[in-house]
């Protein structure tokens, strides 16, 4: 009996509590920088595409919404000929971001992807590619890689010993 | 002629309030659950009711092929009619009422019993197990709660010496009946909640157990009539509580009597919503136990004591 009256009273007190609802379209909620929203392709600090078309993101994707075709430029540097994400399938799990060895594919806090046309949900490379570096600044895969792809000469990369000429007798 | 205007006025006011209550209830429930409720359509979401009405009129009004068609169609009408008829005996002010009947209170009790037919027939005609279970529950609940709903008012009748609601209000000039008849008030409030099938006594609907109880098979405006009927019932019980226990239109004279009546009624309507916001639904047998084993003896005791005191004072 007392507990019934008490719960009525406690419910009444909620009239003076702050409302939990966020008036969304007018008032945007704060989303942390690592929120998993719209997927972008980033560039390195020199403005080149980071993506090396290794297909690891497409392999990791549980719903197979990423499709890409690798090709090479004149230096032998791999890049995607096309890169397509179907956002009507994407579940924003972030596994592509985790799989990416070059920090190229990243998820952003933008979640407002509504479209009237289903075909508009398919993003091509020009829609995905942004001009900045995203969350990881100063990282350039080819400066850390051993191979020379026209970005840096062999042995001149970061954390890399200078090359040793094994055929020289003077060593 | 004037008579027709009053009837039309009462109908208009009552139906507008009942429809508006849909908005009021949603906003108030939201307030007590730290939400906003409907706030998009019009100022404060006030036009939500209009939008819902337009929607419900355009919905398919479907009668299941397995239903008993005639009864299925009549059932929601019975609810509306029995409740709307009862508003005839409510004295809104000392001059604004439809019927100044010397059996007003009995008219209300009779009509509220007729309201059960709507639910029982609706559930029966739906030819659906859940609906039938809902209406069985409803009939048992109504039988239980009708008994001491009537008895809880007898104290008021004894004290005012009349079944006429206007005279009952006049008899409260000295003191509101809620003070001498507090037990009667509490029992009537509980019975009123049960009468209108509102949470915590919405066992005939019990959407967690019975889909939607007796109106599972209803759609379109027929469902709308059950829905508005519930709010009409809330309004009716609130006006009756105000009339019988809280001095009706009586109040300090700096504001018109109509204001006092509507202010008090609004208070009890909000209280009904608060009950819904705070209390869980009891089990079916708990409801029956509570009715027969606690409320009925309590209300009989109330009548006994009231009668004894009145006799002693004479």
XYZ file of C-alpha atoms in Angstrom:
485
model
C 0.000 0.000 0.000
C 2.681 2.461 1.036
C 4.922 1.387 -1.816
C 2.122 2.093 -4.325
C 1.728 5.648 -3.040
C 5.481 6.028 -2.987
C 5.884 4.962 -6.600
C 3.090 7.339 -7.649
C 4.897 10.154 -5.849
C 8.294 9.270 -7.297
C 6.806 9.166 -10.789
C 5.263 12.567 -10.182
C 8.655 13.963 -9.177
C 9.901 13.081 -12.645
C 7.909 16.072 -13.873
C 10.792 18.184 -12.543
C 13.588 16.086 -14.003
C 15.543 16.985 -17.095
C 14.250 15.260 -20.205
C 16.467 12.624 -21.724
C 15.333 13.235 -25.293
C 17.717 15.104 -27.596
C 15.661 17.126 -30.089
C 17.657 15.583 -32.893
C 17.242 17.430 -36.185
C 17.464 20.795 -34.421
C 19.977 19.739 -31.805
C 22.781 17.479 -32.966
C 24.163 15.016 -30.463
C 27.888 14.987 -29.718
C 29.573 12.052 -31.410
C 33.087 10.971 -30.416
C 35.776 11.274 -33.126
C 36.047 7.503 -33.370
C 32.298 7.070 -33.974
C 31.657 4.574 -36.751
C 29.739 6.452 -39.428
C 30.216 7.204 -43.128
C 33.365 5.605 -44.597
C 35.999 7.761 -46.321
C 39.235 7.136 -48.192
C 42.046 9.394 -46.958
C 45.213 10.785 -48.507
C 48.704 10.955 -47.003
C 50.439 14.211 -46.007
C 51.632 14.743 -49.581
C 48.129 14.489 -50.978
C 48.499 11.069 -52.582
C 45.959 8.327 -52.151
C 46.794 6.062 -49.265
C 44.896 3.080 -50.602
C 47.105 0.385 -52.116
C 44.195 -1.741 -53.319
C 45.227 -4.742 -51.205
C 41.588 -5.908 -50.962
C 41.895 -6.610 -47.239
C 38.925 -4.352 -46.458
C 36.758 -6.115 -49.016
C 37.837 -9.455 -47.549
C 37.125 -8.332 -43.988
C 33.719 -6.834 -44.805
C 31.080 -9.193 -43.371
C 28.362 -7.987 -45.736
C 30.547 -7.704 -48.848
C 29.632 -4.106 -49.485
C 33.126 -3.031 -50.659
C 34.289 -3.744 -54.160
C 37.470 -2.467 -55.798
C 39.802 -3.125 -58.659
C 43.577 -2.753 -58.264
C 45.818 -1.196 -60.846
C 49.373 0.240 -60.939
C 50.823 3.577 -61.978
C 54.047 4.049 -63.965
C 56.207 3.517 -60.814
C 54.506 0.237 -59.994
C 52.589 1.847 -57.136
C 49.285 0.091 -56.592
C 46.083 2.089 -56.342
C 42.400 1.256 -56.831
C 41.057 1.757 -60.324
C 37.600 1.949 -58.852
C 36.506 1.762 -55.239
C 32.839 1.275 -54.505
C 31.001 1.032 -51.190
C 27.333 0.155 -51.129
C 26.092 2.001 -48.045
C 22.696 0.373 -48.232
C 24.462 -2.841 -47.241
C 27.140 -1.420 -44.954
C 26.592 -2.240 -41.268
C 29.242 0.234 -40.028
C 31.127 -2.450 -38.111
C 34.508 -0.841 -38.739
C 36.240 -4.092 -39.688
C 37.475 -2.542 -42.939
C 39.173 0.206 -40.950
C 40.799 -2.386 -38.688
C 41.946 -4.449 -41.654
C 43.477 -1.553 -43.558
C 47.320 -1.676 -43.412
C 47.736 1.887 -44.716
C 45.109 3.842 -42.682
C 43.458 4.614 -46.000
C 39.899 3.577 -45.180
C 38.463 5.300 -42.125
C 35.061 5.721 -40.512
C 33.833 9.226 -39.656
C 31.201 10.544 -37.213
C 28.820 11.426 -40.057
C 25.736 9.185 -39.965
C 23.198 11.208 -41.970
C 23.220 9.091 -45.089
C 19.529 9.204 -45.964
C 18.703 9.159 -49.676
C 15.490 8.963 -51.684
C 17.020 6.748 -54.362
C 18.568 3.422 -53.480
C 21.174 3.770 -56.198
C 22.388 6.957 -54.520
C 23.558 4.854 -51.607
C 26.338 3.405 -53.745
C 29.400 5.613 -53.294
C 32.138 5.608 -55.942
C 35.762 6.519 -55.346
C 35.249 10.222 -56.089
C 32.553 10.335 -53.383
C 34.668 8.443 -50.879
C 38.022 10.156 -51.358
C 38.654 13.146 -49.116
C 41.509 15.629 -49.389
C 42.737 15.269 -45.785
C 44.464 12.660 -43.674
C 41.562 11.725 -41.437
C 42.353 10.503 -37.948
C 45.999 9.496 -38.497
C 48.249 12.404 -39.396
C 51.720 12.107 -40.868
C 51.520 8.449 -41.753
C 52.642 7.433 -45.196
C 52.709 3.717 -45.957
C 55.317 3.931 -48.726
C 57.739 5.766 -46.430
C 57.571 2.743 -44.119
C 57.521 0.105 -46.792
C 60.717 -1.518 -48.015
C 59.964 -1.194 -51.675
C 60.609 1.825 -53.906
C 57.388 2.945 -55.490
C 58.493 6.438 -56.507
C 57.717 7.850 -53.083
C 61.177 7.393 -51.586
C 64.291 5.613 -52.719
C 65.271 2.249 -51.248
C 66.884 2.583 -47.825
C 65.704 6.136 -47.264
C 62.443 5.346 -45.489
C 61.509 5.967 -41.879
C 62.988 3.379 -39.462
C 64.962 1.963 -42.330
C 68.707 1.229 -42.447
C 70.575 2.628 -45.471
C 71.024 0.042 -48.166
C 74.099 -2.142 -48.140
C 75.797 -2.927 -51.414
C 76.389 -6.622 -50.901
C 78.517 -6.837 -54.036
C 81.060 -4.261 -52.894
C 84.396 -5.705 -51.730
C 85.069 -2.666 -49.539
C 82.478 -3.733 -46.969
C -34.675 24.823 -28.664
C -32.354 25.909 -25.914
C -32.377 22.326 -24.776
C -30.899 21.121 -28.073
C -28.167 23.738 -27.852
C -27.213 22.504 -24.404
C -27.106 18.874 -25.565
C -25.023 19.824 -28.597
C -22.767 21.950 -26.394
C -22.208 19.143 -23.887
C -21.529 16.640 -26.657
C -19.104 19.020 -28.349
C -17.235 19.840 -25.155
C -17.062 16.247 -23.986
C -15.944 14.810 -27.331
C -13.374 17.568 -27.807
C -11.984 16.926 -24.344
C -11.898 13.165 -24.944
C -10.023 13.602 -28.214
C -7.735 16.204 -26.659
C -6.986 13.777 -23.856
C -5.118 11.564 -26.310
C -2.638 14.417 -26.689
C -2.723 15.300 -22.982
C -2.042 11.734 -21.952
C 0.841 11.292 -24.372
C 2.426 14.568 -23.302
C 1.967 13.866 -19.601
C 3.253 10.298 -19.824
C 6.244 11.681 -21.677
C 6.773 14.316 -18.990
C 6.825 11.664 -16.272
C 9.100 9.439 -18.300
C 11.558 12.272 -19.061
C 10.594 12.396 -22.732
C 8.841 15.043 -24.871
C 5.988 13.126 -26.469
C 4.324 14.431 -29.635
C 5.760 17.908 -30.236
C 6.049 18.153 -34.022
C 2.570 18.768 -35.444
C 1.500 22.304 -34.643
C 2.323 24.211 -31.437
C 3.375 21.721 -28.723
C 2.173 18.930 -31.019
C -1.443 19.953 -30.445
C -2.505 19.058 -33.971
C -1.290 15.491 -33.484
C -4.862 14.540 -32.577
C -6.165 16.003 -35.844
C -3.487 14.177 -37.803
C -4.353 10.928 -36.016
C -8.041 11.436 -36.705
C -7.455 11.998 -40.398
C -5.280 8.902 -40.417
C -7.792 6.703 -38.617
C -10.622 7.741 -40.943
C -8.603 6.763 -43.982
C -7.503 3.418 -42.584
C -9.134 0.279 -43.861
C -12.107 -0.500 -41.653
C -11.720 -4.227 -41.741
C -14.236 -6.763 -40.484
C -12.674 -10.204 -40.188
C -14.479 -12.843 -42.282
C -14.809 -15.093 -39.230
C -16.447 -12.359 -37.119
C -20.116 -12.075 -36.256
C -20.631 -8.999 -38.416
C -23.691 -7.326 -36.931
C -22.538 -7.642 -33.325
C -19.004 -6.718 -34.301
C -20.239 -3.418 -35.754
C -22.651 -2.622 -32.927
C -20.241 -3.287 -30.034
C -18.092 -0.124 -30.165
C -21.226 1.989 -30.569
C -22.677 0.636 -27.330
C -19.624 1.825 -25.421
C -19.801 5.330 -26.855
C -23.562 5.621 -26.350
C -23.575 4.327 -22.784
C -20.835 6.722 -21.747
C -22.149 9.734 -23.659
C -25.648 9.195 -22.225
C -24.224 9.351 -18.725
C -22.908 12.852 -19.350
C -26.539 13.957 -19.464
C -26.787 13.811 -15.676
C -23.540 15.656 -14.909
C -24.207 19.173 -13.601
C -21.327 21.197 -15.031
C -22.573 24.312 -13.238
C -25.761 25.038 -11.323
C -27.436 26.026 -14.604
C -25.573 24.116 -17.315
C -26.722 20.490 -17.461
C -28.853 18.353 -19.743
C -30.975 16.408 -17.294
C -31.898 17.320 -13.725
C -32.886 13.796 -12.792
C -33.842 12.622 -9.331
C -32.235 9.237 -10.081
C -29.073 10.683 -11.668
C -26.648 8.506 -9.769
C -28.618 5.332 -10.492
C -28.690 6.335 -14.165
C -24.894 6.472 -14.124
C -24.578 3.069 -12.418
C -27.019 1.508 -14.859
C -25.258 2.946 -17.889
C -21.840 1.895 -16.699
C -23.163 -1.665 -16.393
C -24.434 -1.453 -19.967
C -20.940 -0.456 -21.046
C -19.774 -3.995 -20.243
C -21.961 -5.331 -23.041
C -19.856 -3.416 -25.524
C -16.676 -5.128 -24.406
C -18.140 -8.590 -23.960
C -19.939 -8.474 -27.311
C -16.903 -6.963 -29.052
C -14.668 -9.744 -27.765
C -17.244 -12.422 -28.503
C -18.033 -11.209 -32.018
C -14.343 -11.032 -32.896
C -14.275 -14.832 -32.710
C -10.688 -14.728 -31.520
C -9.266 -16.464 -28.464
C -7.416 -13.433 -27.174
C -10.429 -11.191 -27.646
C -12.643 -13.663 -25.838
C -10.196 -13.972 -22.956
C -10.124 -10.182 -22.761
C -13.884 -9.912 -22.614
C -14.158 -12.703 -20.046
C -11.721 -10.806 -17.891
C -13.620 -7.591 -18.522
C -16.938 -9.072 -17.460
C -15.471 -10.575 -14.293
C -13.695 -7.331 -13.471
C -16.798 -5.241 -14.102
C -18.995 -7.543 -11.998
C -16.548 -7.239 -9.148
C -16.050 -3.526 -9.345
C -19.637 -2.527 -10.154
C -20.695 -4.003 -6.807
C -18.680 -1.742 -4.599
C -18.623 1.151 -7.037
C -22.305 1.465 -6.304
C -21.854 0.783 -2.605
C -19.040 3.328 -2.267
C -21.441 6.055 -3.388
C -24.119 5.148 -0.869
C -22.346 7.107 1.855
C -22.606 10.231 -0.299
C -26.256 9.504 -1.013
C -26.971 9.037 2.693
C -25.277 12.290 3.617
C -26.937 14.395 0.921
C -30.229 12.514 1.116
C -30.570 12.515 -2.677
C -29.666 10.683 -5.909
C -29.803 13.982 -7.768
C -26.270 15.069 -8.618
C -27.142 18.771 -8.503
C -28.523 18.392 -4.998
C -25.486 16.337 -3.993
C -23.279 19.251 -5.031
C -25.506 21.718 -3.202
C -25.224 19.543 -0.083
C -21.442 20.087 -0.194
C -21.638 23.839 0.391
C -20.488 23.374 3.978
C -17.877 20.685 3.420
C -16.723 18.592 0.476
C -17.759 14.970 0.872
C -14.174 13.820 0.384
C -13.508 14.513 4.070
C -16.355 12.593 5.745
C -16.442 10.019 2.925
C -12.727 9.522 2.392
C -12.992 5.727 2.215
C -15.874 6.051 -0.212
C -13.747 8.389 -2.334
C -10.736 6.057 -2.416
C -12.867 3.034 -3.283
C -14.747 4.963 -5.970
C -11.453 6.147 -7.445
C -10.124 2.591 -7.639
C -13.411 1.269 -9.001
C -13.436 4.120 -11.506
C -10.028 3.158 -12.809
C -11.224 -0.435 -13.118
C -14.444 0.737 -14.752
C -12.577 2.550 -17.528
C -10.039 -0.280 -17.996
C -7.111 1.995 -17.417
C -3.721 0.873 -16.212
C -3.194 -0.563 -13.567
C -6.564 -2.267 -14.189
C -6.299 -2.670 -17.969
C -6.471 -6.436 -17.602
C -9.076 -6.833 -20.391
C -6.566 -5.255 -22.791
C -3.294 -6.392 -21.246
C -1.275 -5.877 -24.407
C 1.607 -7.892 -22.998
C -0.569 -10.987 -22.663
C -3.624 -10.661 -24.921
C -2.367 -8.677 -27.961
C -4.967 -5.948 -27.386
C -7.622 -7.931 -25.524
C -11.202 -7.388 -26.592
C -10.349 -4.984 -29.441
C -7.585 -7.065 -31.031
C -9.574 -7.502 -34.238
C -10.803 -3.932 -34.486
C -9.369 -1.394 -36.893
C -10.162 2.002 -38.319
C -12.826 4.094 -36.672
C -14.335 1.124 -34.792
C -11.082 0.831 -32.902
C -11.121 4.616 -32.657
C -14.480 4.431 -30.885
C -13.121 2.009 -28.297
C -10.123 4.289 -27.934
C -12.122 7.504 -27.557
C -14.559 5.590 -25.361
C -11.748 4.952 -22.916
C -10.953 8.657 -22.728
C -14.637 9.520 -22.466
C -14.747 7.099 -19.548
C -11.800 8.834 -17.900
C -13.516 12.187 -18.319
C -16.769 10.783 -16.982
C -15.223 9.244 -13.883
C -13.269 12.444 -13.230
C -16.377 14.599 -13.509
C -18.220 12.207 -11.190
C -15.440 12.258 -8.616
C -15.536 16.044 -8.717
C -19.319 16.157 -8.494
C -19.686 13.605 -5.736
C -16.686 14.278 -3.541
C -15.098 17.624 -4.441
C -18.049 19.985 -4.501
C -18.595 20.107 -8.278
C -18.714 23.702 -9.467
C -18.387 25.116 -5.930
C -15.314 27.190 -5.286
C -14.159 30.703 -4.361
C -16.329 33.162 -6.239
C -13.568 35.215 -7.873
C -13.636 32.717 -10.747
C -16.767 31.400 -12.526
C -18.218 28.052 -11.370
C -17.514 26.455 -14.754
C -13.821 27.135 -14.232
C -13.794 25.371 -10.872
C -15.575 22.363 -12.328
C -13.145 22.031 -15.237
C -10.129 22.755 -13.079
C -10.994 19.976 -10.631
C -11.860 17.597 -13.464
C -8.561 18.313 -15.190
C -6.764 17.572 -11.935
C -8.310 14.100 -11.706
C -7.733 13.393 -15.376
C -4.054 14.158 -14.811
C -4.138 11.885 -11.784
C -5.499 9.059 -13.955
C -2.574 9.561 -16.307
C -0.161 9.627 -13.381
C -1.538 6.278 -12.207
C -0.876 4.875 -15.652
C 2.634 6.283 -15.642
C 3.566 4.781 -12.284
C 1.777 1.515 -11.542
C 2.246 -1.946 -13.048
C -0.678 -4.180 -13.947
C -1.619 -6.687 -11.217
C -2.388 -10.306 -12.016
C -5.990 -11.246 -12.748
C -6.518 -13.152 -9.481
C -4.798 -10.406 -7.477
C -7.312 -7.939 -8.872
C -10.207 -10.201 -7.856
C -8.745 -10.819 -4.395
C -8.248 -7.110 -3.864
C -11.794 -6.349 -4.936
C -13.733 -8.981 -2.997
C -11.547 -9.394 0.086
C -10.410 -5.836 0.813
C -12.494 -3.218 -0.962
C -15.918 -4.813 -0.500
C -15.631 -5.237 3.323
C -14.123 -1.767 3.527
C -16.969 -0.148 1.677
C -19.597 -2.083 3.662
C -17.939 -0.895 6.844
C -18.022 2.639 5.474
C -21.753 2.431 4.870
C -22.317 0.974 8.338
C -20.329 3.675 10.101
C -21.795 6.503 8.008
C -25.311 5.252 8.656
C -24.643 4.880 12.383
C -23.274 8.410 12.671
C -26.164 9.905 10.703
C -28.635 8.073 12.941
C -26.806 9.210 16.056
C -26.836 12.850 14.957
C -30.567 12.863 14.193
